[in-house]
Coordinates of C-alpha atoms and ligand atoms in Angstrom, one line a residue:
Chain A
M1424 CA -41.4 8.4 2.4
S1425 CA -39.8 11.7 1.9
Q1426 CA -38.1 11.3 5.2
L1427 CA -36.6 8.0 4.0
L1428 CA -35.5 9.6 0.7
Q1429 CA -33.9 12.4 2.7
Q1430 CA -32.1 10.0 4.9
L1431 CA -30.9 8.1 1.8
V1432 CA -29.4 11.4 0.4
N1433 CA -27.7 12.0 3.7
G1434 CA -26.5 8.5 3.9
L1435 CA -25.0 8.6 0.5
S1436 CA -23.2 11.8 1.3
L1437 CA -21.7 10.4 4.5
G1438 CA -21.0 7.1 2.7
S1439 CA -18.9 8.8 0.1
I1440 CA -16.6 10.0 2.9
Y1441 CA -16.3 6.5 4.3
A1442 CA -15.8 5.1 0.8
L1443 CA -13.0 7.5 0.0
I1444 CA -11.1 6.7 3.2
A1445 CA -11.8 3.0 2.9
L1446 CA -10.1 2.9 -0.5
G1447 CA -6.8 3.8 1.1
Y1448 CA -7.1 1.1 3.7
T1449 CA -8.0 -1.5 1.1
M1450 CA -5.4 -0.5 -1.5
V1451 CA -2.6 -0.5 1.0
Y1452 CA -3.8 -3.8 2.4
G1453 CA -4.0 -5.3 -1.1
I1454 CA -0.4 -4.3 -1.8
I1455 CA 1.5 -5.0 1.4
R1456 CA -1.1 -6.8 3.7
L1457 CA -0.8 -4.0 6.2
I1458 CA -3.6 -2.4 8.0
N1459 CA -2.4 1.2 7.9
F1460 CA -3.8 2.5 11.2
A1461 CA -2.3 5.9 10.4
H1462 CA -4.7 6.3 7.5
G1463 CA -7.5 7.9 9.4
D1464 CA -5.0 10.6 10.6
I1465 CA -4.0 11.3 7.0
Y1466 CA -7.6 12.2 6.4
M1467 CA -7.4 14.6 9.4
V1468 CA -4.3 16.1 7.8
G1469 CA -6.4 16.7 4.6
A1470 CA -9.1 18.4 6.6
F1471 CA -6.6 20.8 8.2
V1472 CA -4.8 21.5 5.0
G1473 CA -8.2 22.5 3.5
Y1474 CA -8.9 24.6 6.6
F1475 CA -5.7 26.6 6.4
A1476 CA -5.9 26.9 2.6
L1477 CA -9.4 28.3 2.8
R1478 CA -8.7 30.5 5.8
G1479 CA -5.7 31.8 3.8
G1480 CA -8.2 32.9 1.1
L1481 CA -7.4 30.3 -1.5
P1482 CA -10.3 29.4 -3.8
L1483 CA -12.0 26.1 -3.0
P1484 CA -10.7 24.1 -6.0
F1485 CA -7.2 25.1 -5.2
A1486 CA -7.6 24.3 -1.5
F1487 CA -9.1 20.9 -2.5
F1488 CA -6.1 20.2 -4.7
L1489 CA -3.6 21.1 -1.9
A1490 CA -5.6 18.9 0.5
M1491 CA -5.0 16.0 -1.7
I1492 CA -1.3 16.7 -2.5
I1493 CA -0.1 17.3 1.1
P1494 CA -1.6 14.2 2.6
A1495 CA -0.2 12.3 -0.4
L1496 CA 3.3 13.6 0.6
F1497 CA 2.6 12.5 4.2
G1498 CA 1.7 9.0 2.9
L1499 CA 4.8 8.9 0.8
V1500 CA 7.1 9.9 3.6
I1501 CA 5.4 7.6 6.2
E1502 CA 5.7 4.6 3.9
F1503 CA 9.3 5.4 3.2
F1504 CA 10.5 6.0 6.8
A1505 CA 8.2 3.9 8.8
Y1506 CA 7.1 0.9 6.7
R1507 CA 9.7 0.3 4.1
P1508 CA 12.5 -0.6 6.6
L1509 CA 10.1 -3.3 7.9
R1510 CA 9.3 -4.8 4.5
N1511 CA 10.8 -8.2 5.3
A1512 CA 10.1 -8.1 9.1
P1513 CA 7.2 -10.1 10.6
R1514 CA 3.8 -8.4 9.8
I1515 CA 3.1 -7.7 13.4
A1516 CA 6.1 -5.3 13.5
A1517 CA 4.6 -3.2 10.7
L1518 CA 1.2 -3.2 12.4
I1519 CA 2.6 -2.0 15.7
T1520 CA 4.6 0.7 13.8
A1521 CA 1.3 1.8 12.1
I1522 CA -0.3 2.3 15.5
G1523 CA 2.8 4.2 16.5
V1524 CA 2.6 6.5 13.5
S1525 CA -1.1 7.1 14.1
L1526 CA -0.5 8.1 17.7
F1527 CA 2.3 10.3 16.6
L1528 CA 0.2 12.2 14.1
E1529 CA -2.7 12.6 16.5
N1530 CA -0.5 13.9 19.3
L1531 CA 1.5 16.1 16.9
G1532 CA -1.9 17.5 15.8
I1533 CA -3.0 18.2 19.4
L1534 CA 0.4 19.9 20.1
V1535 CA 0.6 22.0 17.0
L1536 CA -3.1 22.7 16.3
S1537 CA -4.5 22.5 19.9
P1538 CA -7.1 19.9 20.7
D1539 CA -10.0 22.2 20.3
P1540 CA -12.4 21.7 17.5
R1541 CA -12.4 24.5 14.9
P1542 CA -15.2 25.7 12.6
F1543 CA -14.4 24.8 9.0
P1544 CA -14.7 27.9 6.7
Q1545 CA -18.1 27.6 5.0
V1546 CA -17.3 28.8 1.5
L1547 CA -20.2 27.1 -0.2
P1548 CA -23.6 28.8 -0.1
D1549 CA -26.0 26.9 2.1
K1550 CA -28.6 26.2 -0.5
S1551 CA -30.2 23.1 -1.9
I1552 CA -29.7 22.5 -5.6
I1553 CA -32.2 19.8 -5.9
S1554 CA -35.5 20.0 -4.1
Y1555 CA -38.2 17.4 -4.6
G1556 CA -41.1 17.9 -2.1
D1557 CA -39.5 17.7 1.3
V1558 CA -36.3 16.1 0.0
N1559 CA -33.4 18.4 -0.4
V1560 CA -29.9 17.8 -1.8
S1561 CA -27.6 20.6 -0.6
L1562 CA -24.9 21.9 -2.8
T1563 CA -22.4 20.4 -0.4
Q1564 CA -24.0 17.0 -0.5
F1565 CA -24.2 17.2 -4.3
L1566 CA -20.5 18.0 -4.5
M1567 CA -19.6 15.3 -2.1
I1568 CA -21.4 12.6 -4.1
V1569 CA -20.2 13.9 -7.5
I1570 CA -16.6 14.4 -6.5
T1571 CA -16.5 11.0 -4.9
L1572 CA -18.0 9.4 -7.9
A1573 CA -15.5 11.1 -10.2
L1574 CA -12.6 10.1 -8.1
M1575 CA -13.8 6.5 -8.1
V1576 CA -14.2 6.4 -11.8
L1577 CA -10.7 7.9 -12.2
L1578 CA -9.2 5.4 -9.8
T1579 CA -10.9 2.5 -11.6
L1580 CA -9.7 3.6 -15.0
F1581 CA -6.2 4.1 -13.5
V1582 CA -6.1 0.6 -12.0
H1583 CA -7.4 -1.1 -15.0
Y1584 CA -5.9 0.7 -18.0
T1585 CA -2.6 2.2 -17.0
K1586 CA 0.7 0.3 -16.9
T1587 CA 1.2 1.3 -13.2
G1588 CA -2.4 0.3 -12.4
K1589 CA -1.8 -3.1 -13.9
A1590 CA 1.4 -3.4 -12.0
M1591 CA -0.4 -2.6 -8.8
R1592 CA -2.8 -5.4 -9.4
A1593 CA 0.0 -7.8 -10.2
V1594 CA 1.9 -6.9 -7.0
S1595 CA -1.2 -7.5 -5.0
Q1596 CA -1.7 -10.9 -6.6
D1597 CA 1.8 -12.2 -6.5
R1598 CA 4.6 -10.0 -5.3
E1599 CA 7.5 -12.3 -6.3
A1600 CA 6.2 -12.9 -9.7
A1601 CA 5.6 -9.2 -10.1
Q1602 CA 9.3 -8.6 -9.3
L1603 CA 10.3 -11.1 -11.9
M1604 CA 8.4 -9.0 -14.5
G1605 CA 10.8 -6.2 -13.7
I1606 CA 8.3 -4.2 -11.6
N1607 CA 10.0 -2.1 -9.0
I1608 CA 7.7 -2.9 -6.1
N1609 CA 8.9 -0.1 -3.9
R1610 CA 7.8 2.4 -6.5
I1611 CA 4.4 0.7 -6.9
I1612 CA 4.0 0.7 -3.1
S1613 CA 4.8 4.4 -3.0
V1614 CA 2.2 5.1 -5.7
T1615 CA -0.4 3.2 -3.7
F1616 CA 0.3 5.2 -0.6
V1617 CA 0.1 8.4 -2.6
I1618 CA -3.2 7.6 -4.2
G1619 CA -4.8 6.3 -1.0
S1620 CA -3.7 9.3 1.0
A1621 CA -4.8 11.8 -1.6
L1622 CA -8.3 10.2 -1.6
A1623 CA -8.4 10.5 2.2
G1624 CA -7.3 14.1 2.0
A1625 CA -10.2 14.8 -0.4
A1626 CA -12.5 13.2 2.1
G1627 CA -11.1 15.5 4.8
V1628 CA -12.1 18.6 3.0
L1629 CA -15.5 17.3 2.0
V1630 CA -16.2 16.4 5.6
G1631 CA -15.1 19.9 6.7
L1632 CA -17.6 21.4 4.3
Y1633 CA -20.4 19.1 5.5
I1634 CA -20.0 18.7 9.2
P1635 CA -18.2 22.0 9.6
R1636 CA -16.1 21.1 12.6
I1637 CA -12.6 19.6 12.5
E1638 CA -10.2 18.5 15.3
P1639 CA -6.9 16.6 15.5
L1640 CA -8.6 13.4 16.7
M1641 CA -11.3 13.4 14.0
G1642 CA -9.5 10.6 12.1
V1643 CA -9.9 8.1 14.9
M1644 CA -13.6 7.4 14.6
Y1645 CA -13.9 8.0 10.8
G1646 CA -10.8 5.9 10.2
L1647 CA -12.1 3.1 12.3
K1648 CA -15.5 3.1 10.5
A1649 CA -13.9 3.4 7.1
F1650 CA -11.7 0.4 8.0
V1651 CA -14.8 -1.5 8.9
A1652 CA -16.3 -0.5 5.6
A1653 CA -13.3 -1.9 3.8
V1654 CA -13.6 -5.2 5.7
I1655 CA -17.3 -5.3 4.9
G1656 CA -16.7 -4.9 1.2
G1657 CA -13.7 -7.3 1.3
I1658 CA -10.4 -5.9 2.3
G1659 CA -8.0 -5.6 -0.6
I1660 CA -10.8 -5.3 -3.1
I1661 CA -11.3 -1.8 -4.5
P1662 CA -15.0 -2.0 -5.5
G1663 CA -15.6 -3.6 -2.1
A1664 CA -14.3 -0.5 -0.3
M1665 CA -16.6 1.7 -2.4
L1666 CA -19.7 -0.4 -1.7
G1667 CA -18.7 -0.9 2.0
G1668 CA -18.3 2.8 2.5
V1669 CA -21.7 3.7 1.0
L1670 CA -23.4 0.9 3.0
M1671 CA -21.8 2.1 6.1
G1672 CA -23.0 5.7 5.5
L1673 CA -26.5 4.6 4.7
A1674 CA -26.8 2.2 7.7
E1675 CA -25.6 5.0 10.0
T1676 CA -27.9 7.7 8.8
L1677 CA -30.9 5.3 8.6
V1678 CA -30.3 4.2 12.1
T1679 CA -29.8 7.7 13.5
G1680 CA -32.8 8.9 11.5
F1681 CA -35.3 6.2 12.5
L1682 CA -34.0 4.7 15.7
A1683 CA -31.8 6.8 18.0
S1684 CA -28.7 8.8 17.4
T1685 CA -27.0 7.1 20.3
W1686 CA -26.8 4.0 18.1
R1687 CA -24.8 5.9 15.6
D1688 CA -21.4 4.4 16.4
A1689 CA -22.7 1.0 17.5
I1690 CA -24.1 0.4 14.0
A1691 CA -20.6 0.2 12.4
F1692 CA -19.5 -2.5 14.8
G1693 CA -22.8 -4.2 14.5
L1694 CA -22.3 -4.4 10.8
L1695 CA -18.7 -5.7 11.3
I1696 CA -19.9 -8.5 13.6
L1697 CA -22.6 -9.3 11.1
I1698 CA -20.3 -9.6 8.1
L1699 CA -17.7 -11.5 10.1
L1700 CA -20.4 -14.0 11.0
I1701 CA -22.0 -14.4 7.5
K1702 CA -19.1 -13.8 5.1
P1703 CA -15.8 -13.1 6.8
S1704 CA -14.0 -12.4 3.5
G1705 CA -16.4 -9.5 2.9
I1706 CA -19.1 -8.9 0.3
F1707 CA -16.8 -9.1 -2.7
G1708 CA -14.3 -11.5 -1.1
T1709 CA -13.9 -15.0 -2.2
S1710 CA -12.7 -17.4 0.5
S1711 CA -10.3 -19.0 -1.9
R1712 CA -8.6 -15.7 -2.4
T1713 CA -6.3 -16.1 0.6
K1714 CA -3.7 -13.6 -0.1
V1715 CA -0.2 -14.9 0.4
Chain B
M994 CA 27.6 -14.9 -20.5
L995 CA 26.7 -15.8 -16.9
T996 CA 29.1 -17.1 -14.4
V997 CA 28.2 -18.2 -10.9
E998 CA 31.2 -18.5 -8.5
N999 CA 31.2 -20.3 -5.2
L1000 CA 27.6 -19.3 -4.4
H1001 CA 26.3 -19.7 -0.8
V1002 CA 22.6 -19.1 -0.1
Y1003 CA 20.9 -19.5 3.3
Y1004 CA 17.3 -19.6 4.5
G1005 CA 17.9 -18.4 8.0
A1006 CA 20.2 -21.1 9.4
I1007 CA 19.5 -23.5 6.6
H1008 CA 22.5 -23.6 4.2
A1009 CA 20.6 -24.3 1.0
I1010 CA 23.3 -23.6 -1.6
Q1011 CA 26.8 -24.6 -0.5
G1012 CA 29.4 -23.2 -2.7
I1013 CA 28.1 -23.7 -6.2
S1014 CA 29.9 -22.6 -9.4
F1015 CA 28.8 -23.0 -13.0
S1016 CA 28.6 -21.0 -16.2
V1017 CA 26.3 -20.5 -19.1
R1018 CA 27.8 -19.6 -22.5
Q1019 CA 26.0 -17.3 -25.0
G1020 CA 23.6 -19.3 -27.2
E1021 CA 23.6 -22.4 -25.1
I1022 CA 20.9 -24.4 -23.3
V1023 CA 22.3 -25.3 -19.9
T1024 CA 20.4 -27.5 -17.5
L1025 CA 20.5 -27.9 -13.8
I1026 CA 19.0 -31.2 -12.8
G1027 CA 18.4 -32.6 -9.3
A1028 CA 15.8 -34.1 -7.0
N1029 CA 13.3 -32.3 -4.9
G1030 CA 14.9 -29.9 -2.5
A1031 CA 18.3 -30.0 -4.1
G1032 CA 18.3 -26.2 -4.4
K1033 CA 17.5 -25.6 -8.0
S1034 CA 14.8 -23.0 -7.5
T1035 CA 17.0 -21.3 -4.9
I1036 CA 19.7 -20.8 -7.4
L1037 CA 17.3 -19.3 -10.0
K1038 CA 15.8 -17.0 -7.4
T1039 CA 19.2 -15.8 -6.4
I1040 CA 20.2 -15.1 -10.0
S1041 CA 16.9 -13.1 -10.3
G1042 CA 17.7 -11.1 -7.2
L1043 CA 14.8 -12.4 -5.1
L1044 CA 17.3 -13.9 -2.7
R1045 CA 20.6 -12.4 -1.6
P1046 CA 23.5 -14.8 -1.5
R1047 CA 25.6 -14.7 1.6
G1048 CA 28.8 -15.6 -0.4
G1049 CA 30.0 -15.8 -3.9
K1050 CA 29.5 -13.9 -7.1
I1051 CA 27.0 -13.8 -10.0
I1052 CA 28.6 -12.2 -13.0
L1053 CA 26.6 -11.3 -16.1
E1054 CA 28.9 -10.3 -19.0
G1055 CA 31.5 -9.0 -16.6
E1056 CA 29.1 -7.2 -14.2
E1057 CA 28.5 -8.4 -10.7
I1058 CA 24.7 -8.6 -10.4
S1059 CA 24.1 -10.3 -7.1
T1060 CA 23.6 -7.0 -5.3
L1061 CA 21.1 -5.6 -7.7
A1062 CA 17.3 -5.5 -7.2
P1063 CA 15.1 -7.9 -9.2
H1064 CA 13.9 -5.1 -11.5
Q1065 CA 17.4 -4.1 -12.3
I1066 CA 18.3 -7.6 -13.2
V1067 CA 15.4 -7.8 -15.6
A1068 CA 16.7 -4.6 -17.1
R1069 CA 20.0 -6.3 -17.8
G1070 CA 18.3 -9.0 -19.9
I1071 CA 17.5 -11.9 -17.5
S1072 CA 13.9 -13.1 -17.3
Q1073 CA 12.6 -16.0 -15.2
V1074 CA 9.7 -18.3 -15.7
P1075 CA 9.1 -19.4 -12.1
E1076 CA 8.3 -22.8 -10.8
G1077 CA 4.5 -23.3 -10.7
R1078 CA 3.9 -20.8 -13.5
R1079 CA 2.8 -18.0 -11.1
V1080 CA 0.7 -16.3 -13.7
F1081 CA -1.5 -13.4 -12.3
P1082 CA -4.7 -15.3 -11.9
E1083 CA -7.1 -12.3 -11.8
L1084 CA -5.6 -10.6 -14.8
S1085 CA -6.3 -11.5 -18.4
V1086 CA -3.9 -13.4 -20.6
M1087 CA -3.2 -10.2 -22.5
E1088 CA -2.5 -8.2 -19.3
N1089 CA -0.2 -11.0 -18.1
L1090 CA 1.7 -10.7 -21.4
E1091 CA 1.8 -6.9 -21.1
L1092 CA 3.3 -7.1 -17.7
G1093 CA 6.0 -9.4 -19.1
A1094 CA 7.0 -6.4 -21.2
Y1095 CA 6.7 -4.0 -18.2
Q1096 CA 10.1 -2.4 -18.7
R1097 CA 9.7 -1.8 -22.5
K1098 CA 8.7 1.5 -23.8
G1099 CA 5.5 2.2 -25.8
K1100 CA 4.8 -0.3 -28.5
E1101 CA 8.3 -1.8 -28.5
H1102 CA 6.9 -5.2 -27.4
M1103 CA 4.5 -5.6 -30.4
D1104 CA 7.0 -7.8 -32.2
E1105 CA 7.4 -10.1 -29.2
L1106 CA 3.6 -10.3 -28.8
K1107 CA 3.3 -11.5 -32.4
R1108 CA 6.1 -14.0 -31.8
V1109 CA 4.5 -15.3 -28.6
F1110 CA 1.1 -15.7 -30.4
T1111 CA 2.9 -17.6 -33.2
L1112 CA 4.6 -19.9 -30.7
F1113 CA 1.4 -20.4 -28.7
P1114 CA -1.7 -19.8 -30.9
R1115 CA -3.8 -20.9 -27.9
L1116 CA -2.9 -17.8 -26.0
K1117 CA -4.1 -15.6 -28.8
E1118 CA -7.5 -17.4 -28.8
R1119 CA -7.8 -16.8 -25.1
R1120 CA -6.2 -13.4 -24.7
N1121 CA -9.2 -11.9 -22.9
Q1122 CA -9.7 -14.8 -20.6
R1123 CA -8.6 -14.6 -16.9
A1124 CA -5.3 -16.4 -16.5
G1125 CA -6.6 -18.2 -13.4
T1126 CA -9.1 -20.0 -15.6
L1127 CA -6.6 -21.5 -18.0
S1128 CA -5.6 -25.1 -17.9
G1129 CA -2.2 -26.1 -16.4
G1130 CA -0.6 -26.4 -19.8
E1131 CA -2.0 -23.2 -21.0
Q1132 CA -0.8 -21.4 -17.9
Q1133 CA 2.7 -22.8 -18.6
M1134 CA 2.5 -21.4 -22.1
L1135 CA 1.4 -18.1 -20.7
A1136 CA 4.3 -18.1 -18.2
I1137 CA 6.8 -18.8 -20.9
G1138 CA 5.2 -16.3 -23.2
R1139 CA 5.2 -13.7 -20.5
G1140 CA 8.9 -14.3 -19.9
L1141 CA 9.7 -13.8 -23.6
M1142 CA 7.8 -10.5 -23.7
A1143 CA 10.8 -8.8 -21.9
K1144 CA 12.9 -9.9 -24.9
P1145 CA 15.5 -11.5 -22.5
R1146 CA 19.0 -12.5 -23.6
L1147 CA 19.0 -15.1 -20.9
L1148 CA 15.8 -17.0 -20.0
L1149 CA 15.7 -18.9 -16.7
L1150 CA 13.1 -21.7 -16.8
D1151 CA 12.1 -23.4 -13.5
E1152 CA 10.6 -26.9 -14.1
P1153 CA 8.5 -26.0 -17.2
S1154 CA 7.4 -29.7 -17.4
M1155 CA 6.0 -29.9 -13.9
G1156 CA 2.5 -31.4 -13.8
L1157 CA 2.1 -31.7 -17.6
A1158 CA 1.0 -34.7 -19.6
P1159 CA 3.9 -36.3 -21.6
L1160 CA 2.6 -35.0 -24.9
L1161 CA 2.5 -31.5 -23.7
V1162 CA 6.0 -31.8 -22.1
K1163 CA 7.3 -32.7 -25.6
E1164 CA 5.6 -29.7 -27.1
I1165 CA 6.9 -27.3 -24.4
F1166 CA 10.5 -28.7 -24.9
S1167 CA 10.4 -28.3 -28.6
I1168 CA 9.3 -24.7 -28.1
I1169 CA 12.1 -24.2 -25.7
R1170 CA 14.5 -25.4 -28.4
E1171 CA 12.9 -23.1 -30.9
I1172 CA 13.3 -20.1 -28.5
N1173 CA 16.9 -21.0 -28.1
A1174 CA 17.4 -21.4 -31.9
A1175 CA 16.1 -17.9 -32.3
G1176 CA 19.0 -16.6 -30.2
T1177 CA 17.9 -16.7 -26.5
T1178 CA 20.3 -18.3 -24.1
I1179 CA 18.6 -20.7 -21.7
L1180 CA 19.2 -21.9 -18.2
L1181 CA 16.8 -24.8 -17.6
V1182 CA 16.0 -26.3 -14.2
E1183 CA 14.4 -29.7 -14.4
Q1184 CA 13.5 -32.8 -12.5
N1185 CA 12.7 -34.4 -15.8
A1186 CA 16.4 -35.1 -16.5
N1187 CA 15.7 -37.2 -19.6
M1188 CA 14.0 -34.4 -21.5
A1189 CA 16.3 -31.7 -20.1
L1190 CA 19.5 -33.5 -21.1
S1191 CA 18.0 -34.2 -24.6
I1192 CA 17.8 -30.5 -25.5
A1193 CA 20.7 -29.1 -23.4
Q1194 CA 24.3 -28.8 -24.4
T1195 CA 25.7 -28.7 -20.9
G1196 CA 24.3 -30.2 -17.7
Y1197 CA 25.0 -29.9 -14.0
V1198 CA 23.7 -32.4 -11.5
L1199 CA 22.7 -30.8 -8.2
E1200 CA 22.6 -32.8 -4.9
T1201 CA 21.6 -31.0 -1.6
G1202 CA 23.1 -27.7 -2.4
E1203 CA 26.2 -28.9 -4.2
I1204 CA 27.2 -29.8 -7.7
A1205 CA 27.8 -33.6 -7.9
L1206 CA 28.5 -33.9 -11.6
S1207 CA 28.8 -31.7 -14.6
G1208 CA 29.6 -32.0 -18.3
P1209 CA 28.3 -32.1 -21.8
A1210 CA 24.7 -33.3 -21.8
G1211 CA 25.5 -36.3 -24.0
E1212 CA 28.2 -37.5 -21.6
L1213 CA 25.8 -37.1 -18.6
T1214 CA 23.2 -39.1 -20.4
R1215 CA 25.7 -41.9 -20.7
N1216 CA 27.0 -41.6 -17.2
E1217 CA 26.1 -44.7 -15.0
E1218 CA 25.3 -42.7 -11.8
V1219 CA 23.1 -40.3 -13.7
R1220 CA 21.3 -43.1 -15.5
K1221 CA 20.5 -44.8 -12.2
A1222 CA 19.6 -41.8 -10.1
Y1223 CA 17.9 -39.6 -12.6
L1224 CA 17.0 -41.4 -15.8
G1225 CA 15.4 -44.4 -14.2
L1226 CA 17.5 -46.7 -16.3
Ligands
ATP212 N1 11.4 -20.2 2.0 C1 12.2 -21.2 2.5 N2 12.5 -21.2 3.8 C2 13.3 -22.2 4.3 N3 13.8 -23.2 3.6 C3 13.6 -23.2 2.3 C4 12.7 -22.2 1.7 N4 12.7 -22.5 0.3 C5 13.4 -23.6 0.1 N5 13.9 -24.0 1.3 C6 14.8 -25.2 1.5 O1 15.9 -25.1 0.6 C7 16.2 -26.3 0.0 C8 16.3 -26.1 -1.5 O2 14.9 -25.7 -2.0 P1 14.6 -25.5 -3.5 O3 13.2 -25.0 -3.6 O4 15.7 -24.6 -4.1 O5 14.7 -26.9 -4.1 P2 14.4 -27.4 -5.6 O6 15.6 -28.1 -6.1 O7 13.9 -26.3 -6.4 O8 13.2 -28.5 -5.3 P3 11.9 -28.8 -6.2 O9 12.4 -29.7 -7.3 O10 11.1 -29.5 -5.3 O11 11.4 -27.5 -6.7 C9 15.2 -27.3 0.4 O12 15.8 -28.0 1.5 C10 14.1 -26.4 1.0 O13 13.5 -27.1 2.0
MG213 MG1 12.1 -25.9 -7.3

């Protein structure tokens, strides 16, 4: 029993990471119907910004802040130079470009940062802040879950109650009608990339604190799994990405904990196949909601 | 107020609008009538900046606007109520209306909101309902209301009568007249030529991308060709 509880805690922590990354995939898809393959690499950028900031002696909150801002700038610039010129091109062109941007960031990372994994500075004391029998919640896990929750609440409030948030929802439902409302869609698309990338950057630092090893290719597997999480929840739907990410984390830790750790990566794709068989539009997806 | 000169619009190789010219004077209701596929929606989309013309000019009070982005055109006082309503189905009635006033600052749009709720009391009752769950007629009211929220000087209406019961069509048209009487210039696109000519001052008859006839609405109503082709008389 306590082992199960412990695995749930671990799963929730890992799941917050997937959820934070999945949000960026789903938001961008919702707005421009693009699977932004470079998104996992933005998360890697966040981890490295956090790494250098902490190594440089900055306090954690400030490092965390930078690790959201700089990836956000990456997202902004990538959208502007790589995707915007293809706004009216066939979708496959943007998709191929996204793969290109991803490969570019990965190889740039290898070139500039070297391919070797680096230990992430462990600035948090290694102690558990909640202990219940054999079940421990470490300070890192606690922060991961709480920060993720806080970011999700902020995002939800933003999307529902601010003018820009409402415009984002309008653009995702009917781009042309949104333009007729006087919404500058380029601006809304930029905001979407900025927010999604900032969330991925936050995930990068949290993972650094948790797993303590980072490397330029770390975004590949995490990105892929977070993308699967977004599909599971229903791509384009924000609460779907949150739920999908958490489910992914839970499934992965439960399987590694109780079956075998070699199954770790298979579980993500097993879940993907399962959802595609049962409900291809994802948990929160409605089949009628074919996005134009 | 608005002058369209020798407009040419293409969809790829399809020459949808073939050199059209017309004008809308301040305070008027002008209607463009024509059959399916004549190019009516294409013209409105081009005025709103959703499509770029390949030739010709669109001039709003002396300014060439055909190179501007849609949001800049809204900023200059042109709103469009698109064909098929195109309300945001997952957003509430209220949110749809607020988006209509997207470019207005702070609480500036409160007067329009009151006005829209006076014109369409039904929308007020349903302000917290998802727009996708409204009936067709209510969605049309919402689409018009949303268009008014920007406080446009020129309102473009694309087939507001489409798919509505005759009684509702009458109601919508009398509201269009009311909106015009309150000072908004209107460019109305319709297949329902009868109704459109009955409230417009000037009409243009569009046939496959070209203007076949034009004149004061009363004259068009009496014109033999128009009566046969569009009024079913
Ligand atoms: N996206 C598009 N791609 C290619 N051709 C198009 C497109 N939209 C419209 N057309 C063509 O352009 C012509 C004019 O279309 P438009 O929609 O402007 O007609 P309309 O007068 O509004 O018709 P309706 O009364 O049915 O709404 C038609 O021949 C149509 O097939
Ligand atoms: Mg049309």
